[in-house]
Amino acid sequence: MLAPVPRPPGSLAVRCSRALLSPRSRLSALALLLLTAASLVVLYEPQRLLASGWPPQTSGAGAVLLFGLAYGVCTAAFVPRPVLNLAAGALFGSAFGLTAAVAGTVLGAGISFTLGRFLGQDALRPLLRGRWLTAADGQLSRHGFRSMLAIRLFPGVPFAAANYCAAVSRMGYVPFLLATALGSVPNTAAYVVAGAQAGTPGSPAFLFSAGFIVLSGLGGAIVAWRKRHGLRAPVPAPEREPEPEPVGGVR
């Protein structure tokens, strides 16, 4: 039998595969995917489906699990988390609602982080030339866990924006997901409790959760206002390595 003739390295198939896997192509695919997800959210409003008692066929742990999965997909598609947190509390109460909401938060953050890391990082990192962008990238890359923990604890930074900024940086998966899980608990719990106690707005639990939401929002605004000077500071240029001495001391 005749041996198959190998394709030359510059064949059409190779060029097409390189073009499809290039950073710009992957970034275009990410933009198209996010635009499609946002359009579906606007058209079908899945948050209303979740808040209306879905899924009616299941109950107990199965319903909590399905809600957490749907929560994660919806947050990755830009559905506002406060609405989903209120729905979790209204459907499952404080304890099970908080479990479903935190699990869905981590799942949605992981989905967004994965999409941003594999489809957008290579194309976006060369564009980080602005002072604010460079400072934010350096902070997330060097101090990933504590930076993401602070972002999750203090509201004000959009959930999806934080996910994709972290994906473009050099932060690892483990610190990102762990900081998301821990930092999202306080504010998520406040919304879940408010949703669980929505029928009794004068109850101490509802008033406490509503007050916590307001105070945490004010605290996040104050922290952001104080940190703005650090982001405006010039970013130091990287130090150049000393040139090696020539052999024999002759330049």
Tab-separated table of C-alpha atoms in Angstrom:
chain	number	residue	atom	x	y	z
A	1	MET	CA	0.000	0.000	0.000
A	2	LEU	CA	1.106	3.498	-0.707
A	3	ALA	CA	1.838	5.653	2.326
A	4	PRO	CA	-0.432	8.700	2.643
A	5	VAL	CA	1.123	11.881	1.434
A	6	PRO	CA	1.515	14.313	4.363
A	7	ARG	CA	-0.043	17.716	3.935
A	8	PRO	CA	2.362	20.593	3.633
A	9	PRO	CA	2.609	22.796	6.732
A	10	GLY	CA	1.036	25.718	4.896
A	11	SER	CA	-2.083	23.871	3.764
A	12	LEU	CA	-5.547	25.406	3.834
A	13	ALA	CA	-6.681	23.267	6.795
A	14	VAL	CA	-3.750	24.399	8.925
A	15	ARG	CA	-4.296	28.054	8.054
A	16	CYS	CA	-8.012	27.800	8.848
A	17	SER	CA	-7.394	26.124	12.183
A	18	ARG	CA	-4.851	28.776	13.146
A	19	ALA	CA	-7.259	31.530	12.165
A	20	LEU	CA	-10.114	29.990	14.159
A	21	LEU	CA	-7.922	29.512	17.237
A	22	SER	CA	-6.280	32.916	17.082
A	23	PRO	CA	-6.790	35.300	20.043
A	24	ARG	CA	-8.936	37.677	17.992
A	25	SER	CA	-11.196	34.884	16.779
A	26	ARG	CA	-11.675	33.569	20.296
A	27	LEU	CA	-12.407	37.070	21.565
A	28	SER	CA	-14.980	37.524	18.799
A	29	ALA	CA	-16.592	34.224	19.797
A	30	LEU	CA	-16.729	35.388	23.422
A	31	ALA	CA	-18.327	38.699	22.438
A	32	LEU	CA	-20.906	36.909	20.294
A	33	LEU	CA	-21.680	34.434	23.077
A	34	LEU	CA	-22.150	37.169	25.680
A	35	LEU	CA	-24.287	39.250	23.321
A	36	THR	CA	-26.496	36.224	22.642
A	37	ALA	CA	-26.823	35.470	26.353
A	38	ALA	CA	-27.750	39.069	27.160
A	39	SER	CA	-30.321	39.117	24.359
A	40	LEU	CA	-31.942	35.916	25.645
A	41	VAL	CA	-32.145	37.390	29.133
A	42	VAL	CA	-33.884	40.495	27.810
A	43	LEU	CA	-36.316	38.455	25.691
A	44	TYR	CA	-37.244	35.651	28.087
A	45	GLU	CA	-36.502	37.186	31.534
A	46	PRO	CA	-35.474	33.924	33.249
A	47	GLN	CA	-35.372	35.667	36.629
A	48	ARG	CA	-39.171	35.920	36.515
A	49	LEU	CA	-39.399	32.191	35.834
A	50	LEU	CA	-37.239	31.410	38.852
A	51	ALA	CA	-39.083	33.845	41.109
A	52	SER	CA	-42.506	32.431	40.182
A	53	GLY	CA	-41.877	29.113	41.878
A	54	TRP	CA	-39.874	27.089	39.374
A	55	PRO	CA	-39.465	24.162	39.241
A	56	PRO	CA	-42.986	23.138	40.366
A	57	GLN	CA	-42.444	19.380	39.745
A	58	THR	CA	-39.605	18.988	42.257
A	59	SER	CA	-39.238	19.649	45.946
A	60	GLY	CA	-36.661	19.397	48.674
A	61	ALA	CA	-32.990	18.919	47.811
A	62	GLY	CA	-33.734	18.345	44.119
A	63	ALA	CA	-35.392	21.732	43.779
A	64	VAL	CA	-32.537	23.450	45.624
A	65	LEU	CA	-29.985	21.746	43.365
A	66	LEU	CA	-31.819	22.673	40.157
A	67	PHE	CA	-32.244	26.232	41.346
A	68	GLY	CA	-28.522	26.494	42.095
A	69	LEU	CA	-27.647	25.235	38.611
A	70	ALA	CA	-30.104	27.625	36.969
A	71	TYR	CA	-28.799	30.438	39.189
A	72	GLY	CA	-25.242	29.862	37.973
A	73	VAL	CA	-26.212	29.865	34.305
A	74	CYS	CA	-28.344	32.974	34.752
A	75	THR	CA	-25.603	34.952	36.502
A	76	ALA	CA	-23.189	34.035	33.713
A	77	ALA	CA	-25.815	35.467	31.324
A	78	PHE	CA	-25.964	38.792	33.232
A	79	VAL	CA	-29.162	38.222	35.230
A	80	PRO	CA	-28.880	40.509	38.305
A	81	ARG	CA	-27.881	38.511	41.379
A	82	PRO	CA	-29.980	40.519	43.883
A	83	VAL	CA	-33.142	39.424	42.067
A	84	LEU	CA	-32.063	35.788	42.167
A	85	ASN	CA	-31.087	36.059	45.838
A	86	LEU	CA	-34.504	37.434	46.743
A	87	ALA	CA	-36.116	34.626	44.757
A	88	ALA	CA	-33.984	32.021	46.536
A	89	GLY	CA	-35.134	33.286	49.920
A	90	ALA	CA	-38.776	33.481	48.874
A	91	LEU	CA	-38.755	29.931	47.452
A	92	PHE	CA	-36.611	28.004	49.927
A	93	GLY	CA	-36.291	30.093	53.072
A	94	SER	CA	-33.131	31.462	54.628
A	95	ALA	CA	-30.975	28.333	55.088
A	96	PHE	CA	-31.681	26.428	51.856
A	97	GLY	CA	-32.003	29.650	49.887
A	98	LEU	CA	-28.548	30.779	51.010
A	99	THR	CA	-27.075	27.382	50.091
A	100	ALA	CA	-28.557	27.512	46.586
A	101	ALA	CA	-27.581	31.158	46.063
A	102	VAL	CA	-23.941	30.766	47.165
A	103	ALA	CA	-23.532	27.578	45.104
A	104	GLY	CA	-25.045	29.303	42.072
A	105	THR	CA	-22.808	32.330	42.620
A	106	VAL	CA	-19.668	30.193	42.594
A	107	LEU	CA	-20.892	28.246	39.562
A	108	GLY	CA	-21.729	31.384	37.586
A	109	ALA	CA	-18.394	32.980	38.508
A	110	GLY	CA	-16.573	29.828	37.413
A	111	ILE	CA	-18.369	29.780	34.065
A	112	SER	CA	-17.544	33.430	33.380
A	113	PHE	CA	-13.945	33.019	34.539
A	114	THR	CA	-13.436	30.005	32.273
A	115	LEU	CA	-14.912	31.773	29.245
A	116	GLY	CA	-12.842	34.871	29.835
A	117	ARG	CA	-9.634	32.938	30.475
A	118	PHE	CA	-9.775	30.723	27.385
A	119	LEU	CA	-11.490	33.043	24.937
A	120	GLY	CA	-10.423	36.539	25.919
A	121	GLN	CA	-7.206	36.610	27.927
A	122	ASP	CA	-4.698	36.286	25.074
A	123	ALA	CA	-6.369	39.047	23.064
A	124	LEU	CA	-7.058	41.466	25.928
A	125	ARG	CA	-3.831	41.338	27.943
A	126	PRO	CA	-1.798	43.265	25.306
A	127	LEU	CA	-4.405	46.061	25.543
A	128	LEU	CA	-3.803	46.712	29.274
A	129	ARG	CA	-1.944	49.974	28.795
A	130	GLY	CA	-4.129	52.461	30.681
A	131	ARG	CA	-3.116	53.485	34.201
A	132	TRP	CA	-6.285	52.203	35.862
A	133	LEU	CA	-6.295	48.959	33.885
A	134	THR	CA	-2.640	48.288	34.578
A	135	ALA	CA	-3.056	48.969	38.298
A	136	ALA	CA	-6.130	46.747	38.543
A	137	ASP	CA	-4.398	43.946	36.635
A	138	GLY	CA	-1.349	44.133	38.888
A	139	GLN	CA	-3.477	44.069	42.029
A	140	LEU	CA	-5.488	41.051	40.871
A	141	SER	CA	-2.423	39.190	39.620
A	142	ARG	CA	-0.254	39.722	42.735
A	143	HIS	CA	-2.908	39.684	45.464
A	144	GLY	CA	-5.678	37.678	43.833
A	145	PHE	CA	-7.410	36.187	46.863
A	146	ARG	CA	-7.585	39.252	49.076
A	147	SER	CA	-8.412	41.557	46.157
A	148	MET	CA	-11.296	39.373	44.996
A	149	LEU	CA	-12.444	38.883	48.586
A	150	ALA	CA	-12.661	42.664	49.023
A	151	ILE	CA	-14.537	43.020	45.720
A	152	ARG	CA	-17.094	40.407	46.780
A	153	LEU	CA	-17.503	41.800	50.293
A	154	PHE	CA	-18.146	45.385	49.209
A	155	PRO	CA	-20.888	45.831	46.608
A	156	GLY	CA	-20.557	48.304	43.789
A	157	VAL	CA	-18.426	46.342	41.307
A	158	PRO	CA	-20.681	44.479	38.847
A	159	PHE	CA	-20.480	40.723	39.304
A	160	ALA	CA	-19.807	39.927	35.637
A	161	ALA	CA	-17.224	42.701	35.271
A	162	ALA	CA	-15.249	41.372	38.241
A	163	ASN	CA	-15.324	37.857	36.807
A	164	TYR	CA	-13.939	38.853	33.426
A	165	CYS	CA	-11.348	41.234	34.872
A	166	ALA	CA	-10.076	38.400	37.059
A	167	ALA	CA	-10.022	36.075	34.046
A	168	VAL	CA	-7.862	38.479	32.044
A	169	SER	CA	-5.402	38.803	34.956
A	170	ARG	CA	-3.047	36.046	36.101
A	171	MET	CA	-5.184	35.054	39.079
A	172	GLY	CA	-5.601	31.315	39.609
A	173	TYR	CA	-8.838	29.353	39.749
A	174	VAL	CA	-8.596	28.311	43.397
A	175	PRO	CA	-8.123	31.787	44.948
A	176	PHE	CA	-10.781	33.222	42.634
A	177	LEU	CA	-13.447	30.643	43.486
A	178	LEU	CA	-12.575	30.528	47.187
A	179	ALA	CA	-12.679	34.321	47.528
A	180	THR	CA	-15.968	34.372	45.616
A	181	ALA	CA	-17.521	31.755	47.899
A	182	LEU	CA	-16.417	33.452	51.130
A	183	GLY	CA	-16.859	37.061	50.097
A	184	SER	CA	-20.341	36.593	48.617
A	185	VAL	CA	-21.887	35.123	51.777
A	186	PRO	CA	-22.695	38.328	53.755
A	187	ASN	CA	-24.487	40.286	51.026
A	188	THR	CA	-26.089	37.166	49.566
A	189	ALA	CA	-27.411	36.217	53.008
A	190	ALA	CA	-28.880	39.693	53.463
A	191	TYR	CA	-30.849	39.473	50.213
A	192	VAL	CA	-31.919	35.880	50.858
A	193	VAL	CA	-33.220	36.726	54.322
A	194	ALA	CA	-35.018	39.757	52.925
A	195	GLY	CA	-36.680	37.526	50.339
A	196	ALA	CA	-37.630	34.942	52.959
A	197	GLN	CA	-39.146	37.640	55.200
A	198	ALA	CA	-40.767	39.664	52.417
A	199	GLY	CA	-44.224	38.747	53.707
A	200	THR	CA	-43.453	40.433	57.036
A	201	PRO	CA	-41.552	43.623	56.189
A	202	GLY	CA	-41.773	44.850	59.757
A	203	SER	CA	-39.995	41.829	61.234
A	204	PRO	CA	-36.577	42.293	62.882
A	205	ALA	CA	-34.946	39.890	60.395
A	206	PHE	CA	-36.210	41.851	57.392
A	207	LEU	CA	-35.218	45.216	58.890
A	208	PHE	CA	-31.764	43.915	59.826
A	209	SER	CA	-31.124	42.504	56.355
A	210	ALA	CA	-32.361	45.679	54.653
A	211	GLY	CA	-30.159	47.806	56.900
A	212	PHE	CA	-27.165	45.591	56.178
A	213	ILE	CA	-27.710	45.976	52.427
A	214	VAL	CA	-27.808	49.771	52.740
A	215	LEU	CA	-24.786	49.986	55.052
A	216	SER	CA	-22.697	47.614	52.948
A	217	GLY	CA	-23.495	49.677	49.852
A	218	LEU	CA	-22.381	52.855	51.607
A	219	GLY	CA	-19.259	51.123	52.886
A	220	GLY	CA	-18.368	49.924	49.414
A	221	ALA	CA	-18.797	53.435	48.012
A	222	ILE	CA	-16.542	54.904	50.720
A	223	VAL	CA	-13.827	52.290	50.133
A	224	ALA	CA	-13.965	52.877	46.372
A	225	TRP	CA	-13.685	56.647	46.906
A	226	ARG	CA	-10.615	56.248	49.130
A	227	LYS	CA	-8.930	53.756	46.796
A	228	ARG	CA	-9.278	55.947	43.712
A	229	HIS	CA	-6.000	57.764	44.518
A	230	GLY	CA	-4.100	54.477	44.507
A	231	LEU	CA	-5.391	53.636	41.055
A	232	ARG	CA	-4.481	57.092	39.762
A	233	ALA	CA	-0.900	56.789	40.963
A	234	PRO	CA	1.591	56.130	38.180
A	235	VAL	CA	2.531	52.515	37.737
A	236	PRO	CA	6.275	51.963	38.234
A	237	ALA	CA	8.105	50.728	35.190
A	238	PRO	CA	9.527	47.223	35.461
A	239	GLU	CA	13.173	47.089	36.467
A	240	ARG	CA	15.599	46.116	33.745
A	241	GLU	CA	17.938	43.255	34.440
A	242	PRO	CA	21.626	44.233	34.506
A	243	GLU	CA	23.549	43.319	31.393
A	244	PRO	CA	26.041	40.490	31.882
A	245	GLU	CA	29.694	41.449	32.073
A	246	PRO	CA	31.630	40.523	28.920
A	247	VAL	CA	34.307	37.872	29.130
A	248	GLY	CA	37.685	39.345	29.953
A	249	GLY	CA	36.190	42.714	30.893
A	250	VAL	CA	36.258	43.916	27.237
A	251	ARG	CA	33.116	45.675	26.001
